[in-house]
PDB file of C-alpha atoms in Angstrom:
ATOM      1  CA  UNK A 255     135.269  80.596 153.658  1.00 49.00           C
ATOM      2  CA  UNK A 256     136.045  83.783 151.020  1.00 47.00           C
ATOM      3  CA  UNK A 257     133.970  84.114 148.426  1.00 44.00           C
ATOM      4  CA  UNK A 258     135.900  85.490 145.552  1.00 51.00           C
ATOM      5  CA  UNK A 259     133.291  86.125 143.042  1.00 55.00           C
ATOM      6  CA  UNK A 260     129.466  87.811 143.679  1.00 68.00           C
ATOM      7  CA  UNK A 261     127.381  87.383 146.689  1.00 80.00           C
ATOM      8  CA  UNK A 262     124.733  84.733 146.488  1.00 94.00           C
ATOM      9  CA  UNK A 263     121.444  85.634 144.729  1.00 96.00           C
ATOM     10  CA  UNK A 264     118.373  83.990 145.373  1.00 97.00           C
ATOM     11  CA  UNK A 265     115.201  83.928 143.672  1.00 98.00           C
ATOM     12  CA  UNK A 266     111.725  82.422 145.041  1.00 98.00           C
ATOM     13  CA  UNK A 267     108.078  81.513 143.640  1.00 98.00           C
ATOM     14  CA  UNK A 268     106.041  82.760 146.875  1.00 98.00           C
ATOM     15  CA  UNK A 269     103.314  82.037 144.579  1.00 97.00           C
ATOM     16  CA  UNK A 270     103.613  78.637 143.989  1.00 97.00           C
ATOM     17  CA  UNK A 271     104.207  77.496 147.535  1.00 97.00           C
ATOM     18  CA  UNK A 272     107.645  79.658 148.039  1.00 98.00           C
ATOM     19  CA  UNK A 273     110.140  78.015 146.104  1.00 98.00           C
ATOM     20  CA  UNK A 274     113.704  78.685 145.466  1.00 98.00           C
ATOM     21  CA  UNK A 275     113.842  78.859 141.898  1.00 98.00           C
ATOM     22  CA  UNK A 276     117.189  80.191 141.484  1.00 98.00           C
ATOM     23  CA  UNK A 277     120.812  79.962 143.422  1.00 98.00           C
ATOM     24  CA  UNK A 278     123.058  81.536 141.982  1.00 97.00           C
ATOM     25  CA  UNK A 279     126.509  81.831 143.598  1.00 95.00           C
ATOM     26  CA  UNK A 280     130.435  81.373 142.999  1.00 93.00           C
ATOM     27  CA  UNK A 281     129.957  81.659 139.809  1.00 92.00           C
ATOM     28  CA  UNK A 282     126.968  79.379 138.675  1.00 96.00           C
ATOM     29  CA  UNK A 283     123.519  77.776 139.321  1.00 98.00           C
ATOM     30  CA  UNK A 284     123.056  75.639 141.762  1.00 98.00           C
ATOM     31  CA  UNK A 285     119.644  74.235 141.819  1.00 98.00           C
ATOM     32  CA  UNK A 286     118.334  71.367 139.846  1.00 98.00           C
ATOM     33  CA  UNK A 287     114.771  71.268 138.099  1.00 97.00           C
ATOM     34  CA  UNK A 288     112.659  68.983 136.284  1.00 96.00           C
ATOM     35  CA  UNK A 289     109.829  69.339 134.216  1.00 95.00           C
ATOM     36  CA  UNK A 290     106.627  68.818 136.818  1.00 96.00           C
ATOM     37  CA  UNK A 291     103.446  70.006 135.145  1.00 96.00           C
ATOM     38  CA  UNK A 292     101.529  69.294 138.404  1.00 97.00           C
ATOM     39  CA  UNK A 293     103.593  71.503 140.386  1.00 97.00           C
ATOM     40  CA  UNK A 294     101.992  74.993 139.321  1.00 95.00           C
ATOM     41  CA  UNK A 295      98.084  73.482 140.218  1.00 96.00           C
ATOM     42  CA  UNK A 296      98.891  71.647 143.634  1.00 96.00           C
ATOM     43  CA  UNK A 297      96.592  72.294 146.432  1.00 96.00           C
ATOM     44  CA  UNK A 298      97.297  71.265 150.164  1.00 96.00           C
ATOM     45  CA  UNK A 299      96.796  67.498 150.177  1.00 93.00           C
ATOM     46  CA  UNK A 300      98.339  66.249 146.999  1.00 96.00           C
ATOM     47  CA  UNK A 301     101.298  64.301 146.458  1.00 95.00           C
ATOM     48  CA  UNK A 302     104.895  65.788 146.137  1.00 97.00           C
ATOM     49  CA  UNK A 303     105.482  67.549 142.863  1.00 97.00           C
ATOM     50  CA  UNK A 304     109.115  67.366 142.329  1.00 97.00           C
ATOM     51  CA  UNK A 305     110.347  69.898 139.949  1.00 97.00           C
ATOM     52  CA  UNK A 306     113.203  70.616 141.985  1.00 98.00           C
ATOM     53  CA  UNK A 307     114.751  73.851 143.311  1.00 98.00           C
ATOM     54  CA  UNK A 308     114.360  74.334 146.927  1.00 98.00           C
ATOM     55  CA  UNK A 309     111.508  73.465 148.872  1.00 98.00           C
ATOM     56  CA  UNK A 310     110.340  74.686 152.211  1.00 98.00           C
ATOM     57  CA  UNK A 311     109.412  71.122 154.075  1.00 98.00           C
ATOM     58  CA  UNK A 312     107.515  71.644 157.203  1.00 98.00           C
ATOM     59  CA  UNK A 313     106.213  70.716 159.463  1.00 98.00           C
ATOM     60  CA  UNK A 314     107.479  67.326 158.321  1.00 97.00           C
ATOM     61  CA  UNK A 315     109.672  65.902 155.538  1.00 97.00           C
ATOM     62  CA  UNK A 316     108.212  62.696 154.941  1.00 95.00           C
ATOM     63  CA  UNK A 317     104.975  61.430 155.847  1.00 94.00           C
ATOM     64  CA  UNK A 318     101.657  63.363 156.417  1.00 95.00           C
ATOM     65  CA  UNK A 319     101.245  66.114 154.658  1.00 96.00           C
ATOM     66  CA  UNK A 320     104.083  64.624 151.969  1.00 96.00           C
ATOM     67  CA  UNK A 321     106.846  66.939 151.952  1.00 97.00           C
ATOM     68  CA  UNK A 322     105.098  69.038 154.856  1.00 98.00           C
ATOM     69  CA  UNK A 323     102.114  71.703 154.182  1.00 97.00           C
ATOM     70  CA  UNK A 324     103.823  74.888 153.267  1.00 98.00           C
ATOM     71  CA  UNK A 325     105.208  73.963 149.746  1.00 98.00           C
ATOM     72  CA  UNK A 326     101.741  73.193 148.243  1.00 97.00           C
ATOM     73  CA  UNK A 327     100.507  76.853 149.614  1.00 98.00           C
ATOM     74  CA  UNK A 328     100.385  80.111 148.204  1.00 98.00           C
ATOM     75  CA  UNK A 329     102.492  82.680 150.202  1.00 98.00           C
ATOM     76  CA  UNK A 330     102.404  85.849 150.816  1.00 98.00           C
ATOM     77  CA  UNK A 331     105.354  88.943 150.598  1.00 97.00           C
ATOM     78  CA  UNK A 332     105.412  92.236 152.282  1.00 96.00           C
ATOM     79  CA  UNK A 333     108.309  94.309 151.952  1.00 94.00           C
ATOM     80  CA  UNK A 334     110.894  91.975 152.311  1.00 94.00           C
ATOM     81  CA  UNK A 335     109.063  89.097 154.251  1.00 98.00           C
ATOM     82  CA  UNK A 336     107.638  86.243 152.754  1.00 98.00           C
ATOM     83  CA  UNK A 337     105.014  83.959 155.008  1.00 98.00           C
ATOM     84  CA  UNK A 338     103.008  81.476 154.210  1.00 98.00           C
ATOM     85  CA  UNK A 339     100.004  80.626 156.818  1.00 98.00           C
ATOM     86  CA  UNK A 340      98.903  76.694 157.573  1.00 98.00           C
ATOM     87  CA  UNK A 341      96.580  74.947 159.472  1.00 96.00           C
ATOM     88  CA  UNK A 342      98.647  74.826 162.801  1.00 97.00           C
ATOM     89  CA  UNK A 343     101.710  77.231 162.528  1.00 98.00           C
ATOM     90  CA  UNK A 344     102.586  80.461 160.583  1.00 98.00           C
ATOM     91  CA  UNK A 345     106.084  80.396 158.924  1.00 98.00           C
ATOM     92  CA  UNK A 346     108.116  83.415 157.621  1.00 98.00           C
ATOM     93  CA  UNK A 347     111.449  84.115 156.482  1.00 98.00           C
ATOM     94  CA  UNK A 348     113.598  86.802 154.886  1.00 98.00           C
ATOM     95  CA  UNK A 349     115.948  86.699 152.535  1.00 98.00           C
ATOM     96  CA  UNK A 350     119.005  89.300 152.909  1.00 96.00           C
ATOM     97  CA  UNK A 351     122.686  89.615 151.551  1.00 94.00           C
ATOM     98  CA  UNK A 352     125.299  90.143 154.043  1.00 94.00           C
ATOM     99  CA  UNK A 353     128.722  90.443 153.079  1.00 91.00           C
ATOM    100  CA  UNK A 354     129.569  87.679 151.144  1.00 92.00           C
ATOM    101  CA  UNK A 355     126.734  85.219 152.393  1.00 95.00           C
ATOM    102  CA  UNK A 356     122.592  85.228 151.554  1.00 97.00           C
ATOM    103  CA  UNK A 357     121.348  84.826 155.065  1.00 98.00           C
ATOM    104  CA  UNK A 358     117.927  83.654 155.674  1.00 98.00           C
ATOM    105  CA  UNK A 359     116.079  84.456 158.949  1.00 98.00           C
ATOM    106  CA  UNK A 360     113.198  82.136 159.349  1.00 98.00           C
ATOM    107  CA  UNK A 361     110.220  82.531 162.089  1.00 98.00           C
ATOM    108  CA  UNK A 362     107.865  79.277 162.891  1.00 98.00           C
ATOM    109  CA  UNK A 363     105.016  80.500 165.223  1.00 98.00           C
ATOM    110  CA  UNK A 364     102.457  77.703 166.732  1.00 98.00           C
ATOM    111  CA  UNK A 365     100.894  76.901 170.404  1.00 98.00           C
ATOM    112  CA  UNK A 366     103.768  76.031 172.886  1.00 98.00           C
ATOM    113  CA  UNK A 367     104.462  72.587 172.455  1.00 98.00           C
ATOM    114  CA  UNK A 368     103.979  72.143 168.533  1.00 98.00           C
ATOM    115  CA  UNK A 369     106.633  69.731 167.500  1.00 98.00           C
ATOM    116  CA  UNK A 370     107.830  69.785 163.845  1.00 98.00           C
ATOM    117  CA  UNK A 371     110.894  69.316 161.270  1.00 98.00           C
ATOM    118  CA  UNK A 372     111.843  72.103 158.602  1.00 98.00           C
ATOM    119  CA  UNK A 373     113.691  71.102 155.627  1.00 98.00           C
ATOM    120  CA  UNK A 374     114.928  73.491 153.023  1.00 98.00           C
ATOM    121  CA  UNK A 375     114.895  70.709 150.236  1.00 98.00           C
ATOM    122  CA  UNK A 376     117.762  71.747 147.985  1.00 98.00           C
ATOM    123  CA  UNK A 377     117.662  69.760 144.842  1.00 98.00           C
ATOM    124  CA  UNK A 378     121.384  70.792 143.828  1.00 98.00           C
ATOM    125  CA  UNK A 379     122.855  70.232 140.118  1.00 98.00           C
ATOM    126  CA  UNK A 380     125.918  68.191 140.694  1.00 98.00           C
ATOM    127  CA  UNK A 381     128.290  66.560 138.675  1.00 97.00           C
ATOM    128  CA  UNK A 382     129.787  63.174 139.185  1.00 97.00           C
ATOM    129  CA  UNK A 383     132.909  64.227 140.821  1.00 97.00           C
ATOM    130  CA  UNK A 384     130.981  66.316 143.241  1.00 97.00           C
ATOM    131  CA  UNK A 385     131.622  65.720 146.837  1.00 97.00           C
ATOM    132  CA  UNK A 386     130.278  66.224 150.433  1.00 98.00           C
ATOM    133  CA  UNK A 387     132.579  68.557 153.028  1.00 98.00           C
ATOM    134  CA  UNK A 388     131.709  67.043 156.531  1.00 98.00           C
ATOM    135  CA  UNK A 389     134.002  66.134 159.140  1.00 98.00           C
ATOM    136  CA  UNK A 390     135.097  62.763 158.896  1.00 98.00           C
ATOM    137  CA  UNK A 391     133.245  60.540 161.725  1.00 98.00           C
ATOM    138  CA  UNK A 392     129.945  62.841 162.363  1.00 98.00           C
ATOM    139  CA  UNK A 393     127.160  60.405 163.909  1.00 98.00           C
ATOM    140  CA  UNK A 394     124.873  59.823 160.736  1.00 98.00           C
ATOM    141  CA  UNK A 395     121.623  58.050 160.650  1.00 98.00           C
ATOM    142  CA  UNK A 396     121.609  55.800 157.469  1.00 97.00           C
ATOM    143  CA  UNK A 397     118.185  54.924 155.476  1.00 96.00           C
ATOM    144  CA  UNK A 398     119.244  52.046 153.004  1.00 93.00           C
ATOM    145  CA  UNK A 399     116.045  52.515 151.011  1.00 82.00           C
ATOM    146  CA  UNK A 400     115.424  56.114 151.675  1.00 68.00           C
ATOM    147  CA  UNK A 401     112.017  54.778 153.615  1.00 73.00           C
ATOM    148  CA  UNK A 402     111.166  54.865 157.709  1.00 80.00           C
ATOM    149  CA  UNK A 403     114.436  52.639 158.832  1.00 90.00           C
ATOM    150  CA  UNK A 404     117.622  54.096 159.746  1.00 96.00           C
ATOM    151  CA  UNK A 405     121.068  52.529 160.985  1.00 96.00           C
ATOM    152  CA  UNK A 406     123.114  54.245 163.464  1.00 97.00           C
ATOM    153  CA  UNK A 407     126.885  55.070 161.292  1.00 97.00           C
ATOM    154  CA  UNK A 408     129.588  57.280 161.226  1.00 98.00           C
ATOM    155  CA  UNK A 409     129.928  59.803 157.967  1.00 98.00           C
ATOM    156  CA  UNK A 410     130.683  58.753 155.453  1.00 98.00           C
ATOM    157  CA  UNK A 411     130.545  54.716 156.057  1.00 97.00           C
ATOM    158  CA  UNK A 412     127.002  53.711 155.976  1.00 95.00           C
ATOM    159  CA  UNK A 413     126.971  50.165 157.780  1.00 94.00           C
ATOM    160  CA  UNK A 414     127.644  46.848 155.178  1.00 91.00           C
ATOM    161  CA  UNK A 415     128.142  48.777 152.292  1.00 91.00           C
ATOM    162  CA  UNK A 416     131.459  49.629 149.975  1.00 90.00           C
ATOM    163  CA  UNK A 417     130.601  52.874 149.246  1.00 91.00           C
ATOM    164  CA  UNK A 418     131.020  56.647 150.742  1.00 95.00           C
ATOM    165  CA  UNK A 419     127.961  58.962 151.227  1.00 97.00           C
ATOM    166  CA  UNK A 420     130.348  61.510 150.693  1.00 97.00           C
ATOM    167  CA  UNK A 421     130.472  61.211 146.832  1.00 96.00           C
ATOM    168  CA  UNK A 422     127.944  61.078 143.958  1.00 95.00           C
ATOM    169  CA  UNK A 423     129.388  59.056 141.290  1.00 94.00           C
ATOM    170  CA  UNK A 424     127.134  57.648 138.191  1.00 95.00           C
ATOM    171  CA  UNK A 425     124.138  56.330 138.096  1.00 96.00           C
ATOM    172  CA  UNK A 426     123.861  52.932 139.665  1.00 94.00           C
ATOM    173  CA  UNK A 427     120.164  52.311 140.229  1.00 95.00           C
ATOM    174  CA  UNK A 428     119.905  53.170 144.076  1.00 93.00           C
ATOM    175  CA  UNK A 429     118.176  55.650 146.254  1.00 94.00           C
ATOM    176  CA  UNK A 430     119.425  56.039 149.575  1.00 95.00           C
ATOM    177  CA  UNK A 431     119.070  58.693 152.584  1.00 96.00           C
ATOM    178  CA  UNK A 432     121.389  60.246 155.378  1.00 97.00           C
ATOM    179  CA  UNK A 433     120.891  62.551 158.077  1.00 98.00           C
ATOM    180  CA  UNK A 434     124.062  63.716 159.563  1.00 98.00           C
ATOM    181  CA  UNK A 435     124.595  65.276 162.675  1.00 98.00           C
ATOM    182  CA  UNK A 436     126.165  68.537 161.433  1.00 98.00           C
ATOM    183  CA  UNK A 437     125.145  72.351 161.149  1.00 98.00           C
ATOM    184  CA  UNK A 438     127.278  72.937 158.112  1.00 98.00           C
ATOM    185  CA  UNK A 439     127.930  71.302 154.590  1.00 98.00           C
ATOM    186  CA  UNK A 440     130.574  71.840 151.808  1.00 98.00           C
ATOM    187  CA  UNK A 441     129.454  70.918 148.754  1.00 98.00           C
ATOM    188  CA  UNK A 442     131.937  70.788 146.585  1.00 97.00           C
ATOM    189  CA  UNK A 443     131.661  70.607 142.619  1.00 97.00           C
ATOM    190  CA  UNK A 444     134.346  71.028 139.718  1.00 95.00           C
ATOM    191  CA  UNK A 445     136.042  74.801 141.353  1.00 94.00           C
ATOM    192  CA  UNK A 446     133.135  75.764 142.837  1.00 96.00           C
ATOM    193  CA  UNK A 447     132.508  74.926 146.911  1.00 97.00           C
ATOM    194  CA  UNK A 448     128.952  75.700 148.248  1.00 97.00           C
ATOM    195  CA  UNK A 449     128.423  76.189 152.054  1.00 98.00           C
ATOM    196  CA  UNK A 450     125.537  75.721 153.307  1.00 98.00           C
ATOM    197  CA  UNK A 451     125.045  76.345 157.691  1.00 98.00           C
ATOM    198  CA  UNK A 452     121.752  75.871 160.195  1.00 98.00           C
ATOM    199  CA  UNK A 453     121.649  77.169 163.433  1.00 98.00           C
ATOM    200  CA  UNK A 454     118.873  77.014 165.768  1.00 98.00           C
ATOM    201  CA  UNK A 455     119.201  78.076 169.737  1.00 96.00           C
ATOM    202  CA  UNK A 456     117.942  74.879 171.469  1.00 97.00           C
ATOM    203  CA  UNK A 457     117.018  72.649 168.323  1.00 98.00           C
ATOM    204  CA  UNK A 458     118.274  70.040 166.893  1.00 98.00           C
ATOM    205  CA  UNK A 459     119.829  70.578 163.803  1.00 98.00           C
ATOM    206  CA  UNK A 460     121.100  68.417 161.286  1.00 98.00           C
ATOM    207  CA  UNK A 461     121.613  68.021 157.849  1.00 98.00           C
ATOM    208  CA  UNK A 462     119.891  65.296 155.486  1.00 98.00           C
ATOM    209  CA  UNK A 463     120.972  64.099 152.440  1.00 98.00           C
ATOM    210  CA  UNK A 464     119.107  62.138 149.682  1.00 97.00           C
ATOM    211  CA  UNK A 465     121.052  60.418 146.831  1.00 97.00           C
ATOM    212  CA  UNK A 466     118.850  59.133 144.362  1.00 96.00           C
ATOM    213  CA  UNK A 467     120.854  57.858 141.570  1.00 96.00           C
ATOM    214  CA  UNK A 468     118.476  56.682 139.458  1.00 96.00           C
ATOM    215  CA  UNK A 469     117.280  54.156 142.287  1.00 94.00           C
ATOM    216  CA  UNK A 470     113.914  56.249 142.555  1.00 94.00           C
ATOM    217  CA  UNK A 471     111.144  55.848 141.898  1.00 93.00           C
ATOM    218  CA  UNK A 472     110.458  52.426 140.404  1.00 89.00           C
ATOM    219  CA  UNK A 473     108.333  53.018 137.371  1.00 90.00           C
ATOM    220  CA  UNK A 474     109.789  56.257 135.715  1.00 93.00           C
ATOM    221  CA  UNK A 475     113.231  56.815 137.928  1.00 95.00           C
ATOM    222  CA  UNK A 476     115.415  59.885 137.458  1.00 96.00           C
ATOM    223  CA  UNK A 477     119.061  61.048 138.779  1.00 97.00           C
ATOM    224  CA  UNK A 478     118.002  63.832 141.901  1.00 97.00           C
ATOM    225  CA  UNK A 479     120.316  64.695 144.951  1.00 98.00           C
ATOM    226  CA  UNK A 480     119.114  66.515 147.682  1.00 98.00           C
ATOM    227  CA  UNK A 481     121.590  68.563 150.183  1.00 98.00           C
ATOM    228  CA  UNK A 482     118.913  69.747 152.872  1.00 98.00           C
ATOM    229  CA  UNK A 483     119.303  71.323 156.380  1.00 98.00           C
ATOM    230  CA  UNK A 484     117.171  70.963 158.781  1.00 98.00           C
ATOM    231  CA  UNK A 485     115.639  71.261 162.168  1.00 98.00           C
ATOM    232  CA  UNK A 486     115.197  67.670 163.361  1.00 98.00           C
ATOM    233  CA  UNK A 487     116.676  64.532 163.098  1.00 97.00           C
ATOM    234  CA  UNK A 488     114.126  62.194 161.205  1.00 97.00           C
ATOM    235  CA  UNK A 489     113.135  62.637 158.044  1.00 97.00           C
ATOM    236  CA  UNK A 490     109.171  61.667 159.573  1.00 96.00           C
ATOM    237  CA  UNK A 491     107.693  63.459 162.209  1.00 97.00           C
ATOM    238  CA  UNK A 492     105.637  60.838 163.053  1.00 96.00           C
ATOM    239  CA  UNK A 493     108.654  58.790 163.851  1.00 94.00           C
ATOM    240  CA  UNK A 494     110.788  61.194 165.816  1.00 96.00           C
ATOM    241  CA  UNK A 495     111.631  60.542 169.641  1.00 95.00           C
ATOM    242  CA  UNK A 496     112.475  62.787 171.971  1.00 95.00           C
ATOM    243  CA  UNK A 497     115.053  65.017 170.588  1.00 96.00           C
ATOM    244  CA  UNK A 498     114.343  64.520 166.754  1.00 97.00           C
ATOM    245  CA  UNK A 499     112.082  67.412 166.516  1.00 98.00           C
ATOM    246  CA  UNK A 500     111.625  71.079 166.667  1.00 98.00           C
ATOM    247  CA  UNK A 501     109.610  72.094 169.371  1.00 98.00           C
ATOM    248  CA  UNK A 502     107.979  75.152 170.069  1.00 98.00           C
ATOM    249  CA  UNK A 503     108.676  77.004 173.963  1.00 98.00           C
ATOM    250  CA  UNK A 504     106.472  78.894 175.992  1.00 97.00           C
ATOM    251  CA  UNK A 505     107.213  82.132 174.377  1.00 97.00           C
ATOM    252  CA  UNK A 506     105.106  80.755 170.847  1.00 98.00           C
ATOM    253  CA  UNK A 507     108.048  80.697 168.526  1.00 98.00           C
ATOM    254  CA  UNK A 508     111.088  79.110 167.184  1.00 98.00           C
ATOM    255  CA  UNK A 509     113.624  81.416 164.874  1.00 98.00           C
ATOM    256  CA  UNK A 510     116.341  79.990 163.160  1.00 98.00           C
ATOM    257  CA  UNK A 511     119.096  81.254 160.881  1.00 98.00           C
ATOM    258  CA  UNK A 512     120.374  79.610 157.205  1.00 98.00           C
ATOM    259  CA  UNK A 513     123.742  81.079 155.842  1.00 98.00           C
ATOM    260  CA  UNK A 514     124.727  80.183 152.150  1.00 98.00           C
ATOM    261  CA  UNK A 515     128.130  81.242 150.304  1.00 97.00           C
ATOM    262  CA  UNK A 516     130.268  80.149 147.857  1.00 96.00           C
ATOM    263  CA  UNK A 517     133.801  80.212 146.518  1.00 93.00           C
ATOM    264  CA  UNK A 518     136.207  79.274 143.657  1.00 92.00           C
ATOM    265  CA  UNK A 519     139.198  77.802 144.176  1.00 87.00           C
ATOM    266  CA  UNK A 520     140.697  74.546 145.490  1.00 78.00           C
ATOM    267  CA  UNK A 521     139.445  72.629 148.110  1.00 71.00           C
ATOM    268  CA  UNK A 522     141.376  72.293 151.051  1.00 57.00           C
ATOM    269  CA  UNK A 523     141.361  68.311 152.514  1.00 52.00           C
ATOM    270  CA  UNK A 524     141.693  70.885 156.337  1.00 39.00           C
ATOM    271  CA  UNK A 525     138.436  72.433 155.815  1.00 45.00           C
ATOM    272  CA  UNK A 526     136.238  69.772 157.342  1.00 43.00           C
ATOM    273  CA  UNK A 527     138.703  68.165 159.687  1.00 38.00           C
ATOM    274  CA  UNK A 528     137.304  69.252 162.651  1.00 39.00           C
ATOM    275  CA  UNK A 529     133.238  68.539 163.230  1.00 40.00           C
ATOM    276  CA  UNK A 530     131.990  71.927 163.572  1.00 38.00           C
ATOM    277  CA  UNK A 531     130.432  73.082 167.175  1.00 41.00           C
ATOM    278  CA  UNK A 532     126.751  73.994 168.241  1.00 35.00           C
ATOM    279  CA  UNK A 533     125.803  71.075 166.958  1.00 36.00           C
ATOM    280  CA  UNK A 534     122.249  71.033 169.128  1.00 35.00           C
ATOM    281  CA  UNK A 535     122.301  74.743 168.644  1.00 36.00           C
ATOM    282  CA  UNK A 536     123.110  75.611 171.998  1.00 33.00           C
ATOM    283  CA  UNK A 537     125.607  79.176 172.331  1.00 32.00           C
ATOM    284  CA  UNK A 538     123.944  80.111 168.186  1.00 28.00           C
ATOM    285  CA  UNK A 539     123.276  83.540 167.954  1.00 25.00           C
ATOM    286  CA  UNK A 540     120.024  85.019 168.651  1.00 24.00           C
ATOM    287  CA  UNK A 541     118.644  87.923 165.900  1.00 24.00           C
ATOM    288  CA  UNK A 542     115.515  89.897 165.520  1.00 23.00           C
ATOM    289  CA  UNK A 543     113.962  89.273 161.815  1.00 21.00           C
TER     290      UNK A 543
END
């Protein structure tokens, strides 16, 4: 995919547990927000603070710690490294422009053996026309309630329903999940198409979606949708079998690579035809941070 305007820029709060505050790429912001006035004082332990942007959710999505034990953390930056340090694992990453992309090289270090999921959250700021590139019959694990059950489908037909996960649409009270089988994502919104791609040598990778339109939660909901890669396959580590997680080898470390770019321009229906390759991550590139 060309980008024909500026490379991505990227801006984070390594402060306030590392978040993306800021995407800005073909052309326009990408990230949604929300005013959170816990979000500045959380400390490890608390409850999600949505305010939106792009959270680093590890070592588990849902669950225990809620929304993983890095994004309620202070972290730290040297040079151009930013790491945050937890309980069981260290996590890193660096942010770098190449060519037309943002690429983001991230480094999970642990005792062999230390399953886990990695999420970066992306609230994105979509309009109702806004639709999902992935190739047409992907194996997708449906959550009809966003909770702990998911239904075996094929994108974008989640199982007795009408509608495609592939669009947004209005607000029509429901909050549902998705975690596709796929490395790569095309988000595509008015003339602007985001790409988003994971790769992982020897983890699953995936990419979730969560399409809360108004469905969540019960007392005070709002409109948020969530375009997330991941490591993993479940959206709670508690709950993954073998093969849903991220798991750490003999050598002490996992790496893994996220690519972002953007274009403007039309949308070609060939983009996402075919499902892309590597999608367990085996033949992905291996790089030195």
């Amino acid at each position: 995919m060309v980008n024909t305007t500026t490379p991505p820029a990227v801006e984070t709060d390594p402060a306030h547990g590392g978040r993306w505050t800021s995407l800005r790429a073909g052309g326009r912001e990408w990230l949604w927000h929300r005013d959170e006035p816990r979000r500045p004082g959380v400390v490890p332990g608390d409850a999600f603070a949505d305010a939106g942007g792009v959270e680093e959710c590890v070592p588990t999505v849902r669950g225990t710690p809620d929304h993983g034990d890095a994004w309620a953390r202070p972290w730290q930056r040297v040079g151009d490294t930013e790491s945050v340090d937890c309980a069981d694992f260290r996590l890193s990453r660096r942010i770098r422009a190449d060519g037309d992309r943002a690429v983001v090289d991230y480094r999970l270090t642990a005792e062999p053996g230390y399953r886990f999921l990695w999420a970066a959250h992306a609230l994105l700021d979509l309009s109702e026309e806004a639709r999902l590139g992935i190739a047409d019959g992907t194996p997708t694990r449906f959550y009809p309630d966003g909770g702990a059950r998911w239904t075996p489908c094929s994108w974008p037909s989640p199982p007795g329903r009408t509608d495609r996960l592939d669009g947004l649409g209005p607000d029509d009270g429901t909050a549902v999940g998705a975690i596709v089988h796929t490395r790569r994502v095309d988000v595509h919104d008015g003339t602007a198409t985001l790409r988003m791609t994971v790769e992982a040598e020897g983890q699953p990778v995936s990419v979730a979606l969560w399409r809360n339109l108004g469905g969540f939660p019960e007392q005070r909901p709002y409109r948020s949708v969530g375009v997330e890669p991941m490591l993993g396959r479940v959206f709670d580590l508690a709950a993954a079998r073998d093969g849903d997680a991220a798991c750490v080898p003999r050598a002490g470390e996992v790496r893994w690579r996220l690519t972002v770019s953007a274009r403007v321009g039309p949308h070609p229906a060939t983009e996402t035809a075919t499902p892309p390759k590597n999608q367990t991550g085996k033949g992905a590139r291996t790089w030195i941070c």
